[in-house]
PDB file of C-alpha atoms in Angstrom:
ATOM      1  CA  GLN I   1     138.166  76.507 115.313  1.00 65.00           C
ATOM      2  CA  LYS I   2     139.431  75.328 118.685  1.00 75.00           C
ATOM      3  CA  GLU I   3     136.665  73.623 120.597  1.00 90.00           C
ATOM      4  CA  VAL I   4     135.959  72.886 124.216  1.00 96.00           C
ATOM      5  CA  GLU I   5     133.091  70.506 124.804  1.00 96.00           C
ATOM      6  CA  GLN I   6     131.044  69.991 127.944  1.00 96.00           C
ATOM      7  CA  ASN I   7     127.741  68.304 128.662  1.00 91.00           C
ATOM      8  CA  SER I   8     125.243  71.053 129.357  1.00 88.00           C
ATOM      9  CA  GLY I   9     123.470  69.046 132.055  1.00 89.00           C
ATOM     10  CA  PRO I  10     121.818  69.607 134.349  1.00 95.00           C
ATOM     11  CA  LEU I  11     123.754  67.208 136.510  1.00 96.00           C
ATOM     12  CA  SER I  12     121.826  66.486 139.672  1.00 97.00           C
ATOM     13  CA  VAL I  13     123.500  64.994 142.731  1.00 97.00           C
ATOM     14  CA  PRO I  14     122.325  64.637 146.330  1.00 98.00           C
ATOM     15  CA  GLU I  15     123.999  66.645 149.057  1.00 98.00           C
ATOM     16  CA  GLY I  16     127.163  64.940 150.258  1.00 97.00           C
ATOM     17  CA  ALA I  17     127.742  63.021 147.029  1.00 98.00           C
ATOM     18  CA  ILE I  18     130.615  63.390 144.559  1.00 98.00           C
ATOM     19  CA  ALA I  19     129.892  65.461 141.473  1.00 98.00           C
ATOM     20  CA  SER I  20     131.935  64.644 138.381  1.00 97.00           C
ATOM     21  CA  LEU I  21     132.189  67.178 135.579  1.00 98.00           C
ATOM     22  CA  ASN I  22     133.909  66.467 132.287  1.00 97.00           C
ATOM     23  CA  CYS I  23     135.443  68.453 129.454  1.00 97.00           C
ATOM     24  CA  THR I  24     137.187  67.589 126.193  1.00 97.00           C
ATOM     25  CA  TYR I  25     139.209  69.906 124.002  1.00 96.00           C
ATOM     26  CA  SER I  26     140.342  69.792 120.398  1.00 94.00           C
ATOM     27  CA  ASP I  27     143.729  71.569 120.360  1.00 91.00           C
ATOM     28  CA  ARG I  28     146.634  69.308 121.307  1.00 90.00           C
ATOM     29  CA  GLY I  29     148.802  72.407 121.731  1.00 87.00           C
ATOM     30  CA  SER I  30     146.792  73.561 124.736  1.00 91.00           C
ATOM     31  CA  GLN I  31     148.944  74.105 127.767  1.00 90.00           C
ATOM     32  CA  SER I  32     146.759  75.363 130.592  1.00 94.00           C
ATOM     33  CA  PHE I  33     143.394  74.261 131.852  1.00 96.00           C
ATOM     34  CA  PHE I  34     140.957  75.929 134.195  1.00 97.00           C
ATOM     35  CA  TRP I  35     137.640  75.393 135.888  1.00 98.00           C
ATOM     36  CA  TYR I  36     135.397  78.345 136.635  1.00 98.00           C
ATOM     37  CA  ARG I  37     132.207  78.417 138.660  1.00 98.00           C
ATOM     38  CA  GLN I  38     129.448  80.761 137.546  1.00 98.00           C
ATOM     39  CA  TYR I  39     126.349  81.479 139.564  1.00 97.00           C
ATOM     40  CA  SER I  40     123.292  82.655 137.675  1.00 95.00           C
ATOM     41  CA  GLY I  41     123.638  86.280 136.633  1.00 93.00           C
ATOM     42  CA  LYS I  42     127.195  86.510 137.956  1.00 95.00           C
ATOM     43  CA  SER I  43     130.606  86.424 136.318  1.00 96.00           C
ATOM     44  CA  PRO I  44     132.902  83.359 136.218  1.00 97.00           C
ATOM     45  CA  GLU I  45     135.016  82.709 139.307  1.00 97.00           C
ATOM     46  CA  LEU I  46     138.249  80.721 139.042  1.00 97.00           C
ATOM     47  CA  ILE I  47     138.257  77.605 141.202  1.00 97.00           C
ATOM     48  CA  MET I  48     141.014  75.386 139.779  1.00 96.00           C
ATOM     49  CA  SER I  49     144.001  75.538 137.445  1.00 96.00           C
ATOM     50  CA  ILE I  50     145.908  72.510 136.166  1.00 96.00           C
ATOM     51  CA  TYR I  51     148.871  72.354 133.830  1.00 95.00           C
ATOM     52  CA  SER I  52     150.295  68.817 133.876  1.00 94.00           C
ATOM     53  CA  ASN I  53     148.866  65.328 133.599  1.00 96.00           C
ATOM     54  CA  GLY I  54     147.420  63.838 136.747  1.00 96.00           C
ATOM     55  CA  ASP I  55     145.378  65.074 139.654  1.00 97.00           C
ATOM     56  CA  LYS I  56     145.438  68.339 141.538  1.00 97.00           C
ATOM     57  CA  GLU I  57     143.509  68.685 144.760  1.00 97.00           C
ATOM     58  CA  ASP I  58     142.326  71.834 146.506  1.00 96.00           C
ATOM     59  CA  GLY I  59     139.967  71.281 149.400  1.00 97.00           C
ATOM     60  CA  ARG I  60     136.841  69.519 148.146  1.00 98.00           C
ATOM     61  CA  PHE I  61     137.864  70.026 144.508  1.00 98.00           C
ATOM     62  CA  THR I  62     140.070  67.745 142.408  1.00 98.00           C
ATOM     63  CA  ALA I  63     141.005  68.545 138.841  1.00 98.00           C
ATOM     64  CA  GLN I  64     142.213  65.748 136.586  1.00 98.00           C
ATOM     65  CA  LEU I  65     144.069  66.193 133.299  1.00 97.00           C
ATOM     66  CA  ASN I  66     144.853  63.646 130.601  1.00 97.00           C
ATOM     67  CA  LYS I  67     146.550  65.365 127.671  1.00 95.00           C
ATOM     68  CA  ALA I  68     146.794  62.190 125.599  1.00 95.00           C
ATOM     69  CA  SER I  69     143.009  61.846 125.717  1.00 95.00           C
ATOM     70  CA  GLN I  70     142.483  65.631 125.617  1.00 96.00           C
ATOM     71  CA  TYR I  71     140.295  65.360 128.651  1.00 96.00           C
ATOM     72  CA  VAL I  72     139.887  67.438 131.799  1.00 98.00           C
ATOM     73  CA  SER I  73     137.588  66.697 134.688  1.00 98.00           C
ATOM     74  CA  LEU I  74     136.540  68.248 137.975  1.00 98.00           C
ATOM     75  CA  LEU I  75     135.438  66.266 140.989  1.00 98.00           C
ATOM     76  CA  ILE I  76     133.573  67.942 143.815  1.00 98.00           C
ATOM     77  CA  ARG I  77     133.504  65.893 146.993  1.00 98.00           C
ATOM     78  CA  ASP I  78     130.851  66.280 149.698  1.00 98.00           C
ATOM     79  CA  SER I  79     128.737  68.396 147.364  1.00 98.00           C
ATOM     80  CA  GLN I  80     126.780  71.182 149.018  1.00 97.00           C
ATOM     81  CA  PRO I  81     123.685  73.057 147.808  1.00 97.00           C
ATOM     82  CA  SER I  82     125.926  76.138 147.548  1.00 97.00           C
ATOM     83  CA  ASP I  83     127.891  74.293 144.836  1.00 98.00           C
ATOM     84  CA  SER I  84     124.840  74.531 142.571  1.00 98.00           C
ATOM     85  CA  ALA I  85     126.071  76.604 139.648  1.00 98.00           C
ATOM     86  CA  THR I  86     127.307  76.316 136.099  1.00 98.00           C
ATOM     87  CA  TYR I  87     130.876  75.059 135.791  1.00 98.00           C
ATOM     88  CA  LEU I  88     132.890  76.314 132.841  1.00 98.00           C
ATOM     89  CA  CYS I  89     135.930  74.532 131.463  1.00 98.00           C
ATOM     90  CA  ALA I  90     138.533  76.831 129.916  1.00 97.00           C
ATOM     91  CA  VAL I  91     141.588  75.926 127.899  1.00 96.00           C
ATOM     92  CA  GLY I  92     144.566  78.207 127.368  1.00 92.00           C
ATOM     93  CA  ASP I  93     146.482  78.450 124.111  1.00 85.00           C
ATOM     94  CA  GLY I  94     149.969  79.178 125.336  1.00 69.00           C
ATOM     95  CA  ARG I  95     151.238  80.426 122.003  1.00 72.00           C
ATOM     96  CA  PHE I  96     148.647  83.110 121.485  1.00 69.00           C
ATOM     97  CA  ASN I  97     147.567  83.804 125.041  1.00 80.00           C
ATOM     98  CA  LYS I  98     143.953  83.048 124.222  1.00 87.00           C
ATOM     99  CA  PHE I  99     141.445  81.149 126.284  1.00 92.00           C
ATOM    100  CA  TYR I 100     138.600  79.036 124.951  1.00 94.00           C
ATOM    101  CA  PHE I 101     135.545  78.189 127.021  1.00 97.00           C
ATOM    102  CA  GLY I 102     133.048  75.392 126.955  1.00 96.00           C
ATOM    103  CA  SER I 103     129.364  76.181 127.240  1.00 96.00           C
ATOM    104  CA  GLY I 104     129.314  74.948 130.823  1.00 97.00           C
ATOM    105  CA  THR I 105     127.681  72.178 132.823  1.00 97.00           C
ATOM    106  CA  LYS I 106     124.866  73.125 135.160  1.00 97.00           C
ATOM    107  CA  LEU I 107     125.151  71.349 138.512  1.00 97.00           C
ATOM    108  CA  ASN I 108     122.230  71.000 140.903  1.00 97.00           C
ATOM    109  CA  VAL I 109     122.969  69.731 144.408  1.00 98.00           C
ATOM    110  CA  LYS I 110     119.771  68.634 146.106  1.00 96.00           C
ATOM    111  CA  PRO I 111     119.477  68.963 149.910  1.00 94.00           C
TER     112      PRO I 111
ATOM    113  CA  ASP E   1     144.201  93.304 145.157  1.00 56.00           C
ATOM    114  CA  THR E   2     140.992  95.146 144.324  1.00 80.00           C
ATOM    115  CA  GLY E   3     140.008  92.831 141.499  1.00 94.00           C
ATOM    116  CA  VAL E   4     138.766  93.669 138.018  1.00 97.00           C
ATOM    117  CA  SER E   5     136.226  96.470 137.982  1.00 97.00           C
ATOM    118  CA  GLN E   6     133.632  97.052 135.269  1.00 98.00           C
ATOM    119  CA  ASP E   7     131.270  99.941 134.781  1.00 97.00           C
ATOM    120  CA  PRO E   8     128.334 100.135 134.371  1.00 98.00           C
ATOM    121  CA  ARG E   9     126.872  96.926 135.769  1.00 97.00           C
ATOM    122  CA  HIS E  10     123.760  97.251 133.649  1.00 98.00           C
ATOM    123  CA  LYS E  11     122.987  99.228 130.516  1.00 98.00           C
ATOM    124  CA  ILE E  12     119.665  99.469 128.728  1.00 98.00           C
ATOM    125  CA  THR E  13     119.746 101.233 125.391  1.00 98.00           C
ATOM    126  CA  LYS E  14     117.614 101.632 122.335  1.00 98.00           C
ATOM    127  CA  ARG E  15     118.561 100.074 119.051  1.00 98.00           C
ATOM    128  CA  GLY E  16     120.831 102.322 117.045  1.00 98.00           C
ATOM    129  CA  GLN E  17     122.414 104.054 120.017  1.00 98.00           C
ATOM    130  CA  ASN E  18     126.102 103.880 120.874  1.00 98.00           C
ATOM    131  CA  VAL E  19     127.277 102.490 124.197  1.00 98.00           C
ATOM    132  CA  THR E  20     130.649 102.432 125.925  1.00 98.00           C
ATOM    133  CA  PHE E  21     131.813 100.187 128.735  1.00 98.00           C
ATOM    134  CA  ARG E  22     134.837 100.598 130.958  1.00 98.00           C
ATOM    135  CA  CYS E  23     137.120  98.025 132.548  1.00 98.00           C
ATOM    136  CA  ASP E  24     139.826  98.551 135.154  1.00 97.00           C
ATOM    137  CA  PRO E  25     142.037  95.458 135.411  1.00 96.00           C
ATOM    138  CA  ILE E  26     143.980  94.200 138.388  1.00 95.00           C
ATOM    139  CA  SER E  27     146.753  96.778 138.641  1.00 92.00           C
ATOM    140  CA  GLU E  28     149.724  94.469 138.141  1.00 91.00           C
ATOM    141  CA  HIS E  29     148.157  92.609 135.187  1.00 93.00           C
ATOM    142  CA  ASN E  30     149.454  93.469 131.739  1.00 93.00           C
ATOM    143  CA  ARG E  31     146.904  91.521 129.712  1.00 94.00           C
ATOM    144  CA  LEU E  32     143.285  92.554 129.395  1.00 96.00           C
ATOM    145  CA  TYR E  33     140.544  90.620 127.623  1.00 97.00           C
ATOM    146  CA  TRP E  34     137.002  91.296 126.534  1.00 97.00           C
ATOM    147  CA  TYR E  35     134.497  88.452 126.245  1.00 97.00           C
ATOM    148  CA  ARG E  36     130.816  88.328 125.473  1.00 97.00           C
ATOM    149  CA  GLN E  37     128.450  85.799 127.009  1.00 97.00           C
ATOM    150  CA  THR E  38     124.859  85.017 126.079  1.00 96.00           C
ATOM    151  CA  LEU E  39     122.442  82.850 128.033  1.00 93.00           C
ATOM    152  CA  GLY E  40     123.441  79.203 128.105  1.00 92.00           C
ATOM    153  CA  GLN E  41     126.757  79.778 126.374  1.00 94.00           C
ATOM    154  CA  GLY E  42     130.311  80.077 127.542  1.00 95.00           C
ATOM    155  CA  PRO E  43     132.237  83.330 127.238  1.00 96.00           C
ATOM    156  CA  GLU E  44     133.133  84.165 123.636  1.00 95.00           C
ATOM    157  CA  PHE E  45     136.448  85.891 122.945  1.00 94.00           C
ATOM    158  CA  LEU E  46     136.216  89.403 121.507  1.00 95.00           C
ATOM    159  CA  THR E  47     139.659  90.971 121.812  1.00 95.00           C
ATOM    160  CA  TYR E  48     142.706  91.273 124.024  1.00 94.00           C
ATOM    161  CA  PHE E  49     145.449  93.732 124.870  1.00 95.00           C
ATOM    162  CA  GLN E  50     148.956  93.348 126.140  1.00 93.00           C
ATOM    163  CA  ASN E  51     149.734  96.665 127.771  1.00 92.00           C
ATOM    164  CA  GLU E  52     148.360  99.249 125.315  1.00 92.00           C
ATOM    165  CA  ALA E  53     148.672  97.061 122.205  1.00 93.00           C
ATOM    166  CA  GLN E  54     145.569  95.328 120.875  1.00 92.00           C
ATOM    167  CA  LEU E  55     147.041  92.001 119.815  1.00 91.00           C
ATOM    168  CA  GLU E  56     144.010  90.210 118.491  1.00 89.00           C
ATOM    169  CA  LYS E  57     140.411  90.848 117.597  1.00 90.00           C
ATOM    170  CA  SER E  58     137.899  88.102 116.905  1.00 90.00           C
ATOM    171  CA  ARG E  59     136.963  87.701 113.262  1.00 85.00           C
ATOM    172  CA  LEU E  60     133.400  87.335 114.453  1.00 77.00           C
ATOM    173  CA  LEU E  61     133.479  90.864 115.782  1.00 81.00           C
ATOM    174  CA  SER E  62     131.567  93.403 113.756  1.00 86.00           C
ATOM    175  CA  ASP E  63     133.190  96.683 112.737  1.00 92.00           C
ATOM    176  CA  ARG E  64     130.674  98.323 115.058  1.00 96.00           C
ATOM    177  CA  PHE E  65     132.771  97.125 117.980  1.00 96.00           C
ATOM    178  CA  SER E  66     135.954  98.898 118.980  1.00 95.00           C
ATOM    179  CA  ALA E  67     138.154  98.648 122.016  1.00 96.00           C
ATOM    180  CA  GLU E  68     140.953 100.781 123.346  1.00 96.00           C
ATOM    181  CA  ARG E  69     143.413 100.623 126.186  1.00 96.00           C
ATOM    182  CA  PRO E  70     145.192 103.955 126.343  1.00 90.00           C
ATOM    183  CA  LYS E  71     148.376 103.959 128.402  1.00 86.00           C
ATOM    184  CA  GLY E  72     147.961 100.274 129.130  1.00 85.00           C
ATOM    185  CA  SER E  73     145.696 100.830 132.102  1.00 90.00           C
ATOM    186  CA  PHE E  74     141.897 100.808 131.846  1.00 96.00           C
ATOM    187  CA  SER E  75     140.096  99.733 128.690  1.00 97.00           C
ATOM    188  CA  THR E  76     136.916 100.789 126.957  1.00 97.00           C
ATOM    189  CA  LEU E  77     134.664  98.783 124.670  1.00 97.00           C
ATOM    190  CA  GLU E  78     132.376 100.764 122.394  1.00 97.00           C
ATOM    191  CA  ILE E  79     129.480  99.382 120.398  1.00 97.00           C
ATOM    192  CA  GLN E  80     128.137 101.673 117.731  1.00 97.00           C
ATOM    193  CA  ARG E  81     124.627 101.491 116.278  1.00 97.00           C
ATOM    194  CA  THR E  82     123.564  98.804 118.701  1.00 97.00           C
ATOM    195  CA  GLU E  83     121.354  95.946 117.523  1.00 96.00           C
ATOM    196  CA  GLN E  84     119.110  93.643 119.540  1.00 96.00           C
ATOM    197  CA  GLY E  85     121.576  90.829 118.897  1.00 95.00           C
ATOM    198  CA  ASP E  86     124.174  92.749 120.884  1.00 97.00           C
ATOM    199  CA  SER E  87     122.236  92.071 124.087  1.00 97.00           C
ATOM    200  CA  ALA E  88     124.575  90.018 126.255  1.00 97.00           C
ATOM    201  CA  MET E  89     126.855  90.094 129.262  1.00 98.00           C
ATOM    202  CA  TYR E  90     130.151  91.772 128.402  1.00 98.00           C
ATOM    203  CA  LEU E  91     132.951  90.424 130.532  1.00 98.00           C
ATOM    204  CA  CYS E  92     136.352  91.931 131.077  1.00 98.00           C
ATOM    205  CA  ALA E  93     139.201  89.830 132.427  1.00 97.00           C
ATOM    206  CA  SER E  94     142.855  90.384 133.136  1.00 96.00           C
ATOM    207  CA  SER E  95     145.899  88.191 133.601  1.00 94.00           C
ATOM    208  CA  SER E  96     149.572  88.543 134.295  1.00 91.00           C
ATOM    209  CA  LEU E  97     152.340  87.918 131.772  1.00 85.00           C
ATOM    210  CA  VAL E  98     153.436  84.755 133.555  1.00 83.00           C
ATOM    211  CA  GLY E  99     152.871  81.846 131.196  1.00 79.00           C
ATOM    212  CA  GLY E 100     149.667  79.969 131.865  1.00 84.00           C
ATOM    213  CA  SER E 101     148.248  82.572 134.219  1.00 91.00           C
ATOM    214  CA  PRO E 102     144.466  82.340 134.472  1.00 94.00           C
ATOM    215  CA  LEU E 103     141.915  84.975 133.643  1.00 95.00           C
ATOM    216  CA  HIS E 104     140.352  86.925 136.476  1.00 97.00           C
ATOM    217  CA  PHE E 105     136.948  88.299 135.547  1.00 98.00           C
ATOM    218  CA  GLY E 106     135.159  91.449 136.543  1.00 97.00           C
ATOM    219  CA  ASN E 107     131.477  91.476 137.448  1.00 97.00           C
ATOM    220  CA  GLY E 108     130.476  92.127 133.860  1.00 97.00           C
ATOM    221  CA  THR E 109     128.230  94.653 132.146  1.00 98.00           C
ATOM    222  CA  ARG E 110     124.812  93.385 131.159  1.00 98.00           C
ATOM    223  CA  LEU E 111     123.620  95.109 127.999  1.00 98.00           C
ATOM    224  CA  THR E 112     119.986  95.088 126.952  1.00 98.00           C
ATOM    225  CA  VAL E 113     119.126  96.572 123.565  1.00 98.00           C
ATOM    226  CA  THR E 114     115.423  97.339 123.134  1.00 97.00           C
TER     227      THR E 114
END
């Protein structure tokens, strides 16, 4: 069973702070990595994709990947109350075109 | 790009009834996925199609569940003889054939079995 692990939270940060979300995965053959944001009662929305080791920045979001440690993270700079949501880590199995999701980390950004 | 469309948004049914959900993927996407999500959990893989071929079905999926994708366009997910444990959000997603392409989700169908 391929696993994706996330702390369920909640992670509480003050407005304007950096939120750091972490994810580990079990399958070393994983080739693609994604972060989704999910507001309560809504469907997941893709916010970041990363495929190679290192950092990838997009606006206030930075995804970090370390394949040797099987670790993916998401940093949210200048956190806003509108960032309050559950963040899902997803890992793609390139061979079988399947995607495995963690259970998500709930982020609360306090004004 | 009109996005992934799912219908209905909500379905309330009585235990033992059959229900069917529809998903229209992004038009240029060849792959279509069905996931199920319960409260506090991440999406759980059910099945996926590449064009009209159903390539994999989760071993956790009961025989009461069936999915089709005729002509490689829209897909339907049917649950027969629904049980209270089937209550969940059913998510459809699509992706392109390009390696590593992400999933794009529809708004989901929330099923409540009473």
